[in-house]
mmCIF file of C-alpha atoms and ligand atoms in Angstrom:
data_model
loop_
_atom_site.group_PDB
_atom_site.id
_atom_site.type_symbol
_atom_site.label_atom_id
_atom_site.label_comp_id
_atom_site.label_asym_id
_atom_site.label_seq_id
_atom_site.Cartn_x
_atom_site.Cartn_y
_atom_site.Cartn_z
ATOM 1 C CA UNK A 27 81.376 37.325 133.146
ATOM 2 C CA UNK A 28 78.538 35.019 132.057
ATOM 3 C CA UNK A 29 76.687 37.806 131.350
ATOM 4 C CA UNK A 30 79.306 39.409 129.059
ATOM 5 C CA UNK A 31 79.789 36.939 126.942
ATOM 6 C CA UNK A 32 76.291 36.216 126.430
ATOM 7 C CA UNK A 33 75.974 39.492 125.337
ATOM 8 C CA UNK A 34 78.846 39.249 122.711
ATOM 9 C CA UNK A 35 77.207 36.696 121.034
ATOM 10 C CA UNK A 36 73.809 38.294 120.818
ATOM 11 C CA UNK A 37 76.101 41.378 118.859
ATOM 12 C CA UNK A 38 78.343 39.710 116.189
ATOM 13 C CA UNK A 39 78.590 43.030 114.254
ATOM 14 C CA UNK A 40 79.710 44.823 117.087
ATOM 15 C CA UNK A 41 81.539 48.275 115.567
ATOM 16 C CA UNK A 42 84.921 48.996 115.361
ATOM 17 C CA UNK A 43 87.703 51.951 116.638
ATOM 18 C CA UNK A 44 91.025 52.569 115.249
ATOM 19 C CA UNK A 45 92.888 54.892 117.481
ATOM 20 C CA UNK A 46 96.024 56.617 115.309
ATOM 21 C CA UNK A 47 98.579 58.909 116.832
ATOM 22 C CA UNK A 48 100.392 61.529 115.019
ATOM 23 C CA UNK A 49 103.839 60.983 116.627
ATOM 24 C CA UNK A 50 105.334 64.115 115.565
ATOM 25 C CA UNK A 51 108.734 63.843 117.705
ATOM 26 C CA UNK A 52 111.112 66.484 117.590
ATOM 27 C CA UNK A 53 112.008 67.369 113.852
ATOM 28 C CA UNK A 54 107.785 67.298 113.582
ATOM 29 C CA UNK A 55 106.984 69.580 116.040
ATOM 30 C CA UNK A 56 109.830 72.170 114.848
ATOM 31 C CA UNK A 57 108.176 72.033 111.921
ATOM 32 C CA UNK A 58 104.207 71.829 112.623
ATOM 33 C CA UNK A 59 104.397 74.750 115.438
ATOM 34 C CA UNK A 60 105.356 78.394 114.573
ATOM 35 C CA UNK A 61 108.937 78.479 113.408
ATOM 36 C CA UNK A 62 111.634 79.764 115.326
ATOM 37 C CA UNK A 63 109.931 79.520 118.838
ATOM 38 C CA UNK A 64 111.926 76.602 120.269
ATOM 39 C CA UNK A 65 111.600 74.730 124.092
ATOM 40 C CA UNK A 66 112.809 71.297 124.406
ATOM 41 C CA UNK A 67 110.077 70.851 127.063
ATOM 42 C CA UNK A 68 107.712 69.876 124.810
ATOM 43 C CA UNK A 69 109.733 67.470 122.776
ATOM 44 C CA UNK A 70 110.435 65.393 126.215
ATOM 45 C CA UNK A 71 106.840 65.764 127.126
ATOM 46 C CA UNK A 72 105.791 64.216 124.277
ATOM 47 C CA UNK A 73 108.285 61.307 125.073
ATOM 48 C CA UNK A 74 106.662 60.861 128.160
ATOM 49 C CA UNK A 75 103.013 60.337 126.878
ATOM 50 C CA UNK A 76 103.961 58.127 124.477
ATOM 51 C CA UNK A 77 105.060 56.345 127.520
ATOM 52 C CA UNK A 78 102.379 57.276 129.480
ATOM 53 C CA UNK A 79 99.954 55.804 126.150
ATOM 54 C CA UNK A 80 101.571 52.523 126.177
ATOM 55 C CA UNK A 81 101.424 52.082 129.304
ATOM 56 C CA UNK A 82 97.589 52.630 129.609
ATOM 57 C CA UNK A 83 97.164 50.112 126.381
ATOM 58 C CA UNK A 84 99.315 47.800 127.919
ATOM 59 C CA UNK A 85 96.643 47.324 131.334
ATOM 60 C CA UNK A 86 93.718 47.646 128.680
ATOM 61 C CA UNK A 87 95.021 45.203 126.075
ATOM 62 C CA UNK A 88 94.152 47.545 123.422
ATOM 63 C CA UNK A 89 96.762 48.040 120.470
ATOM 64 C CA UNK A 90 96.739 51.509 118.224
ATOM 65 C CA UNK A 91 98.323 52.537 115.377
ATOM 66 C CA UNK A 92 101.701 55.181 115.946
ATOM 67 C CA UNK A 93 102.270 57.291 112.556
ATOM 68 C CA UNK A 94 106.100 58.426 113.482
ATOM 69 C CA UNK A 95 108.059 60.928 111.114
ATOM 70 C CA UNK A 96 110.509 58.848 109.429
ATOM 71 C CA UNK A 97 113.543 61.494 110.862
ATOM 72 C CA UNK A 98 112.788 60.057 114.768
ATOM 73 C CA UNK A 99 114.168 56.277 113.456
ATOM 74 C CA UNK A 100 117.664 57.573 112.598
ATOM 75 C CA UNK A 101 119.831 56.478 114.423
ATOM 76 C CA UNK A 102 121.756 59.772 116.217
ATOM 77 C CA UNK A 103 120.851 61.753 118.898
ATOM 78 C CA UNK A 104 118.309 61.817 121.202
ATOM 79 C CA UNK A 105 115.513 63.488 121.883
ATOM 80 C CA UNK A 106 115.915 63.742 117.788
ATOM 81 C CA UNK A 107 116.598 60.500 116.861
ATOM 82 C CA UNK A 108 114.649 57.625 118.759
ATOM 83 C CA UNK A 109 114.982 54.715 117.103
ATOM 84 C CA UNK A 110 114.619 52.726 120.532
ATOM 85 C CA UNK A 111 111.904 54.396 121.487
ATOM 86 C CA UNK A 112 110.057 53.341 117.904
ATOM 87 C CA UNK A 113 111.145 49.755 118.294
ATOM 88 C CA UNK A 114 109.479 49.697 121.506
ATOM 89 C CA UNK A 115 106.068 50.808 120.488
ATOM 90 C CA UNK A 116 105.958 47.835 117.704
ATOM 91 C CA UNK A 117 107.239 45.064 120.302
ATOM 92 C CA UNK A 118 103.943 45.820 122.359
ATOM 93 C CA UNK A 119 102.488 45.195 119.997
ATOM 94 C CA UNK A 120 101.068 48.531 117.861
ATOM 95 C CA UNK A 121 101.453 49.308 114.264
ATOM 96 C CA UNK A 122 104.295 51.944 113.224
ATOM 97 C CA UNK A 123 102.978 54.061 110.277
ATOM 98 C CA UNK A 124 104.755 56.524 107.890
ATOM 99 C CA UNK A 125 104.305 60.219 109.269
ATOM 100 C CA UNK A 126 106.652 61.635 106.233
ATOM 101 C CA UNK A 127 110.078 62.223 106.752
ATOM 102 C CA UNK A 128 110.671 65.160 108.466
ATOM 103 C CA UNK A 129 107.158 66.425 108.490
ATOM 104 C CA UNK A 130 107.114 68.246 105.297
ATOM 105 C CA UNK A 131 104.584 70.672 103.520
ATOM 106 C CA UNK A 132 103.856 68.421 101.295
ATOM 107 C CA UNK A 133 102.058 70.657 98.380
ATOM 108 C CA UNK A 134 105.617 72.443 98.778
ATOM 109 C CA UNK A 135 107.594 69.166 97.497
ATOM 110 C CA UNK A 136 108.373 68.690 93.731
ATOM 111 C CA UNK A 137 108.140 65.087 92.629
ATOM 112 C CA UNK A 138 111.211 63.204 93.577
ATOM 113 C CA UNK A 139 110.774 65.305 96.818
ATOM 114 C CA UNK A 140 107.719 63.125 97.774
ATOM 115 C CA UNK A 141 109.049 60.022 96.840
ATOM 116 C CA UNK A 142 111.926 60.587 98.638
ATOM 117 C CA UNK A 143 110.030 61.167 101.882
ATOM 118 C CA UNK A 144 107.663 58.177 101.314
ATOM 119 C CA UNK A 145 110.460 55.861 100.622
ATOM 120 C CA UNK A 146 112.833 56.799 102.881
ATOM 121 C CA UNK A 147 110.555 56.878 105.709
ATOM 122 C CA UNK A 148 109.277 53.729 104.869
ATOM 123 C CA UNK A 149 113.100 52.122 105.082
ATOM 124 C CA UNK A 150 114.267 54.345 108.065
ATOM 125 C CA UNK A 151 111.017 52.943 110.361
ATOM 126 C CA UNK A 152 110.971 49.291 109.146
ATOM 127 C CA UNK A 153 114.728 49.332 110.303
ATOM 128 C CA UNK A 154 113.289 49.911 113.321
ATOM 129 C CA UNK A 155 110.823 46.931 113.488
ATOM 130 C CA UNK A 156 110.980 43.140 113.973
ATOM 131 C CA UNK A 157 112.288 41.298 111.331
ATOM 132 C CA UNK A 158 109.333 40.704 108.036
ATOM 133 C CA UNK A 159 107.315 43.602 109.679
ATOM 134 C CA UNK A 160 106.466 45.997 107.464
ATOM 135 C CA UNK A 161 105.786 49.835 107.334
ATOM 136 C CA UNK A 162 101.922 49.871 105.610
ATOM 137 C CA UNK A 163 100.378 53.140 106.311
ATOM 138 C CA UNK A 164 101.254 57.117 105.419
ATOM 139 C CA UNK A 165 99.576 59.835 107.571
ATOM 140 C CA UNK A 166 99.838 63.004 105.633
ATOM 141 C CA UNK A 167 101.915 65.511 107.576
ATOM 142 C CA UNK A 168 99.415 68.804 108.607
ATOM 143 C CA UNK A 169 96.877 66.879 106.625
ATOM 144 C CA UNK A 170 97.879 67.967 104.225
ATOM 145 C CA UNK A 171 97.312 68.250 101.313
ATOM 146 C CA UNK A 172 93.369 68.577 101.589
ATOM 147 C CA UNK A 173 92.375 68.677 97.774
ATOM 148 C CA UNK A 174 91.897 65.538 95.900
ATOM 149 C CA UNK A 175 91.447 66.642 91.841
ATOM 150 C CA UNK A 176 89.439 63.140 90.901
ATOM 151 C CA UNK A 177 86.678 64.710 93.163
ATOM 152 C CA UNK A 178 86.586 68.508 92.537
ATOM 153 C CA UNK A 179 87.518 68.771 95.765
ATOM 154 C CA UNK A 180 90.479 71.888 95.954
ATOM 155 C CA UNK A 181 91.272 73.731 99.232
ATOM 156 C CA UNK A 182 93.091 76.887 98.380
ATOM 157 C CA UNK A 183 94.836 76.457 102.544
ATOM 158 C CA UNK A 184 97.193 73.682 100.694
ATOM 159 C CA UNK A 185 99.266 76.898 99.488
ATOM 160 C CA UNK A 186 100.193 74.980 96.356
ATOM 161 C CA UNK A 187 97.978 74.609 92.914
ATOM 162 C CA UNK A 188 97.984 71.730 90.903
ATOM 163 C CA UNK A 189 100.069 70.669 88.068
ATOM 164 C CA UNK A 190 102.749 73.341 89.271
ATOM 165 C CA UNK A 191 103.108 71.670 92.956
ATOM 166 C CA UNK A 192 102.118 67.789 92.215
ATOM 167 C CA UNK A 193 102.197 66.951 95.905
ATOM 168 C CA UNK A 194 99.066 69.085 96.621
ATOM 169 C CA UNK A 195 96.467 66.486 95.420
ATOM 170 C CA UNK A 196 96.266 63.711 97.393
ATOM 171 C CA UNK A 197 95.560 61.285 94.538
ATOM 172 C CA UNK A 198 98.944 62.103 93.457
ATOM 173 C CA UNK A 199 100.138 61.134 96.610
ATOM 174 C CA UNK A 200 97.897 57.423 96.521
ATOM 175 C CA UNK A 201 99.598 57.074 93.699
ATOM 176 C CA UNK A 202 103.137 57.190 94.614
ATOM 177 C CA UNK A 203 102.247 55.201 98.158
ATOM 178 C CA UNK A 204 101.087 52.441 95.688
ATOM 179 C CA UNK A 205 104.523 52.651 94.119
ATOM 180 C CA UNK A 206 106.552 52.106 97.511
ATOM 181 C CA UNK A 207 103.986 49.229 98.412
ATOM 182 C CA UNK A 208 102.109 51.584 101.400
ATOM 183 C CA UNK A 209 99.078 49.760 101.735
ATOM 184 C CA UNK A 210 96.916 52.642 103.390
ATOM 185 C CA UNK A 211 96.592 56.323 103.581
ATOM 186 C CA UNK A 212 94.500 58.662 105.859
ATOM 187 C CA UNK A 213 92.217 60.599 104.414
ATOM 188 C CA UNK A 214 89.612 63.424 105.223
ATOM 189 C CA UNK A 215 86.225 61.957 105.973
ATOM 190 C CA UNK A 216 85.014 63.947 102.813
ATOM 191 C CA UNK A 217 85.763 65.913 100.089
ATOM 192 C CA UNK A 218 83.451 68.194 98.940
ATOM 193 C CA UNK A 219 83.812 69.546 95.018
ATOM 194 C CA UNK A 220 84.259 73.228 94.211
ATOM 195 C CA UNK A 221 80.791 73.830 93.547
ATOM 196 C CA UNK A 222 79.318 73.033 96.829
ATOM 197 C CA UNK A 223 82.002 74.692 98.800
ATOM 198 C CA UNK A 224 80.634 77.887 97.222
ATOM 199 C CA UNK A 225 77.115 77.228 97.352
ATOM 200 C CA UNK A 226 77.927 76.393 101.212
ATOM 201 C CA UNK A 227 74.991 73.821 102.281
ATOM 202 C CA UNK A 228 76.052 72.835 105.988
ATOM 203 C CA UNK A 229 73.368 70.842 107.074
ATOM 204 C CA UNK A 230 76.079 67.869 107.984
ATOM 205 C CA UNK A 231 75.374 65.022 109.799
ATOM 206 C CA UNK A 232 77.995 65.497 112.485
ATOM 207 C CA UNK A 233 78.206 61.610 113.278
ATOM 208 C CA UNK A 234 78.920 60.383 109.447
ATOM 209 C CA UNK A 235 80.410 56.938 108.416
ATOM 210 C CA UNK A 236 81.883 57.125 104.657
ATOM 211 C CA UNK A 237 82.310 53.868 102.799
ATOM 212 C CA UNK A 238 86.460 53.593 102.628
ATOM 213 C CA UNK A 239 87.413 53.583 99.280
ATOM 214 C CA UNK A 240 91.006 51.961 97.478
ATOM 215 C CA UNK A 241 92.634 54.174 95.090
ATOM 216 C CA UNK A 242 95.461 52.706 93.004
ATOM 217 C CA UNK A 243 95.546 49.952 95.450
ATOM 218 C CA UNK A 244 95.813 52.100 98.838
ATOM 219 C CA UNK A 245 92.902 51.792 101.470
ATOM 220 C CA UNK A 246 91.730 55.492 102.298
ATOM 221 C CA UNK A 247 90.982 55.594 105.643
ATOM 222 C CA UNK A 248 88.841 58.544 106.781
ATOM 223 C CA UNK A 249 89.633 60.483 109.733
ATOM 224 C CA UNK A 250 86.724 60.959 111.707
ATOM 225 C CA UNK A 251 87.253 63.411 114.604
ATOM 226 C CA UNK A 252 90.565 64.354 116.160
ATOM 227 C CA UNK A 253 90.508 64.276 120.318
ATOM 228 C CA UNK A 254 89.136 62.659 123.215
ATOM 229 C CA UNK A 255 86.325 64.305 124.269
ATOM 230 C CA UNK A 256 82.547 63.788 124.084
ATOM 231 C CA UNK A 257 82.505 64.570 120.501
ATOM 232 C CA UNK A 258 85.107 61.075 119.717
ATOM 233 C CA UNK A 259 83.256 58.997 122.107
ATOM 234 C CA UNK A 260 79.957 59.767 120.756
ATOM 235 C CA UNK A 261 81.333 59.018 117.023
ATOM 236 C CA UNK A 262 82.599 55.005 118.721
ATOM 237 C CA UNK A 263 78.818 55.036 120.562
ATOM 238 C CA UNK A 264 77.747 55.454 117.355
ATOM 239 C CA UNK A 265 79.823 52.678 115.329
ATOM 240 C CA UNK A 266 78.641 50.368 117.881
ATOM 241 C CA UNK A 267 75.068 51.117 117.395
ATOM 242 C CA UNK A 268 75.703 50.894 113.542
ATOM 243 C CA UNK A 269 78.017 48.609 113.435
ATOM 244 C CA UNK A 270 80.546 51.358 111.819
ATOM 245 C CA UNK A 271 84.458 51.562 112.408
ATOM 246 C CA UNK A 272 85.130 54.768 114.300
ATOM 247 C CA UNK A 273 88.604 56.413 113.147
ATOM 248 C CA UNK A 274 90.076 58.718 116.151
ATOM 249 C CA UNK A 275 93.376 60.339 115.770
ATOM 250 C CA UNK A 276 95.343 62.324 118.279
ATOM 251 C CA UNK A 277 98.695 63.529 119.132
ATOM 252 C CA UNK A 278 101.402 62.005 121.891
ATOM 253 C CA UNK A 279 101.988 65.921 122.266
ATOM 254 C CA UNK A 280 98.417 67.028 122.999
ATOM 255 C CA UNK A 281 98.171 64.920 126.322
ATOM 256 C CA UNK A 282 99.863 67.545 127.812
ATOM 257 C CA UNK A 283 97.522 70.370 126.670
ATOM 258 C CA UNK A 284 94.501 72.097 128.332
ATOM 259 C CA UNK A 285 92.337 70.917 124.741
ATOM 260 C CA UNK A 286 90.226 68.185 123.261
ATOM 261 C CA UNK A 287 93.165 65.910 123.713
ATOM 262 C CA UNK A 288 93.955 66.728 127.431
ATOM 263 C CA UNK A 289 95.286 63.360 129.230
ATOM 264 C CA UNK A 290 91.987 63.730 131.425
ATOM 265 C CA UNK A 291 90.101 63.135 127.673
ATOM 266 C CA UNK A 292 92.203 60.585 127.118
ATOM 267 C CA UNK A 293 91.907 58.779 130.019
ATOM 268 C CA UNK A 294 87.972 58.771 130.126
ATOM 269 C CA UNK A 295 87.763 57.678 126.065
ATOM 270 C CA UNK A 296 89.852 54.993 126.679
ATOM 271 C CA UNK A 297 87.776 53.722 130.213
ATOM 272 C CA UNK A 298 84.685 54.495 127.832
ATOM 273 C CA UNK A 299 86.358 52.284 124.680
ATOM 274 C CA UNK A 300 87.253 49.148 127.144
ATOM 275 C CA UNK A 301 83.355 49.661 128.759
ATOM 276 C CA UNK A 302 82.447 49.142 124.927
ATOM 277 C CA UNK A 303 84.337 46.549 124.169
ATOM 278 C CA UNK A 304 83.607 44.611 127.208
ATOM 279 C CA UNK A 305 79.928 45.273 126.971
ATOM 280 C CA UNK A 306 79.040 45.338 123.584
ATOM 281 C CA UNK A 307 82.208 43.864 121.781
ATOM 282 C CA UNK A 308 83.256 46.858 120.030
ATOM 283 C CA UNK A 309 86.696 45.665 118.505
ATOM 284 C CA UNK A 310 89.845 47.878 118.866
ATOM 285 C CA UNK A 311 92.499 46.899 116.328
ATOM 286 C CA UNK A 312 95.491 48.630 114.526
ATOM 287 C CA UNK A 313 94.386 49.718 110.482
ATOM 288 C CA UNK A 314 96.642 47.066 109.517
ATOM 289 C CA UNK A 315 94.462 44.320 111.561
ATOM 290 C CA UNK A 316 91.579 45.997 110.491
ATOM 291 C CA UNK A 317 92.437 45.928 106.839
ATOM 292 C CA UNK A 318 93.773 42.422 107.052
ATOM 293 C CA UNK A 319 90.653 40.889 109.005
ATOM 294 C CA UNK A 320 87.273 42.769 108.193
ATOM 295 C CA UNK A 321 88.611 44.923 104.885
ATOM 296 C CA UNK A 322 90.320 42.605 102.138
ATOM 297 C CA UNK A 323 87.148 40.431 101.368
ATOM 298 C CA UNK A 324 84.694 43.712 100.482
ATOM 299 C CA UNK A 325 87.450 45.636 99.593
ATOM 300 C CA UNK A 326 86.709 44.893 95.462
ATOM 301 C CA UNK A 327 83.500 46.230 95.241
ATOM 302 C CA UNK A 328 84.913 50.148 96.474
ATOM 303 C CA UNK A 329 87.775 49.943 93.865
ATOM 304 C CA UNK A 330 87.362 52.835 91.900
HETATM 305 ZN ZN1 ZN B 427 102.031 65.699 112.499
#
């Protein structure tokens, strides 16, 4: 024990993770996964992990971030409506995020569309929280959309094209989060313009820290790798050795699948994390603790 802390104070800059989940519930997933193949299997599977998550933060003493589509907080019927199940996730402690309403396309949506979806959202989810807590963050449902017109950046998979579908730039969508009083969006780690999507120079550095930028007063937080395997824990060995924040994202639903966010995954990334954090000090907050402690004093000097 002496030995730990010893080493904690030797590394005051230790690196930081945020862990966000893409809770998609059961209006999400009927609309991420090809339509009209419907099981209810995986809706109450994804129930289950959820549980299963909490449960594993709760021994670790680790507290993530849950992006939940605004739909799940109505109050109706379950496994639809989970209102409970929401209000549980914030009393241990995590941060409830904005994961759209129901999970919309959102280059699809006209204007009053997206604000509809941001706001409501917003209102259905705090409803489900502790009294003065607040709903702060938006995850873009399907990440989408991908192109962001301030930087050239335009991804022709967002199906829409700017000014005929608004919603498919996401500094449109910054824009209108500032509106509602969001405080933080997730972004792609990078946009590249047109012109060097065409010319096509991948020589990437596949660990890569951007500096977080605040657009119209939101915090972009980039998305660094989504999973559990080697490929996120080498991006939060990395943070620690650079003193970096490491941004994973998975989803409650992909615990149960065979992939890079398998339960076994899981499991090891998190016994990895506390090994970190113990060791070295690597911090592992919520985005809201992370903007509210390490972010709002540097945060001037990215406004752009
Ligand atoms: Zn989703």
């Amino acid at each position: 024990m002496k030995g730990k802390i010893q080493r904690r104070i030797n590394r005051p800059m230790p690196g930081k993770l945020l862990i966000i989940w893409d809770f998609d519930t059961a209006i999400g997933q009927i609309n991420s996964t090809m339509p009209y193949n419907f099981r209810y299997d995986p809706i109450y599977e994804e129930i289950e992990n959820v549980d299963y998550i909490l449960n594993r933060a709760h021994i670790e003493d680790i507290r993530m971030t849950f992006a939940c589509v605004g739909f799940a907080g109505e109050s109706g019927v379950f496994p639809f409506n989970i209102p409970d199940i929401i209000s549980k996730i914030s009393i241990r402690g995590h941060e409830i995020a904005s994961h759209s309403w129901k999970h919309e396309w959102f280059p699809y949506l006209n204007e009053k569309q997206i604000y509809r979806s941001l706001e409501r959202s917003k209102q259905t989810l705090e409803s489900c929280l502790g009294p003065g807590e607040k709903v702060s963050g938006f995850v873009p449902p399907h990440s989408r959309p991908m192109s962001w017109l301030k930087k050239y950046s335009v991804s022709l998979g967002d199906r829409g094209l700017y000014p005929f579908h608004k919603g498919s730039d996401i500094g449109y969508i910054i824009k209108e989060l500032g509106k509602l009083n969001y405080r933080w969006c997730r972004v792609l780690p990078k946009y590249k313009p047109v012109w060097e999507k065409i010319k096509g120079n991948q020589s990437d550095d596949s660990v890569f820290f951007p500096v977080w930028e605040t657009h119209d007063n939101i915090v972009c937080v980039p998305s660094h790798y989504n999973g559990f395997d080697k490929a996120a824990i080498d991006f939060v060995k990395e943070a620690v050795k650079r003193n970096e924040t490491a941004v994973i994202s998975g989803h409650p639903a992909g615990l149960s699948r065979d992939k890079e966010e398998s339960r076994e995954y899981f499991d090891r990334f998190i016994d990895k994390a506390v090994q970190l954090r113990d060791v070295e000090g690597l911090e592992i907050l919520t985005v809201q603790e992370h903007i509210l402690k390490n972010l709002s004093l540097t945060e001037k000097k990215t406004e752009n």
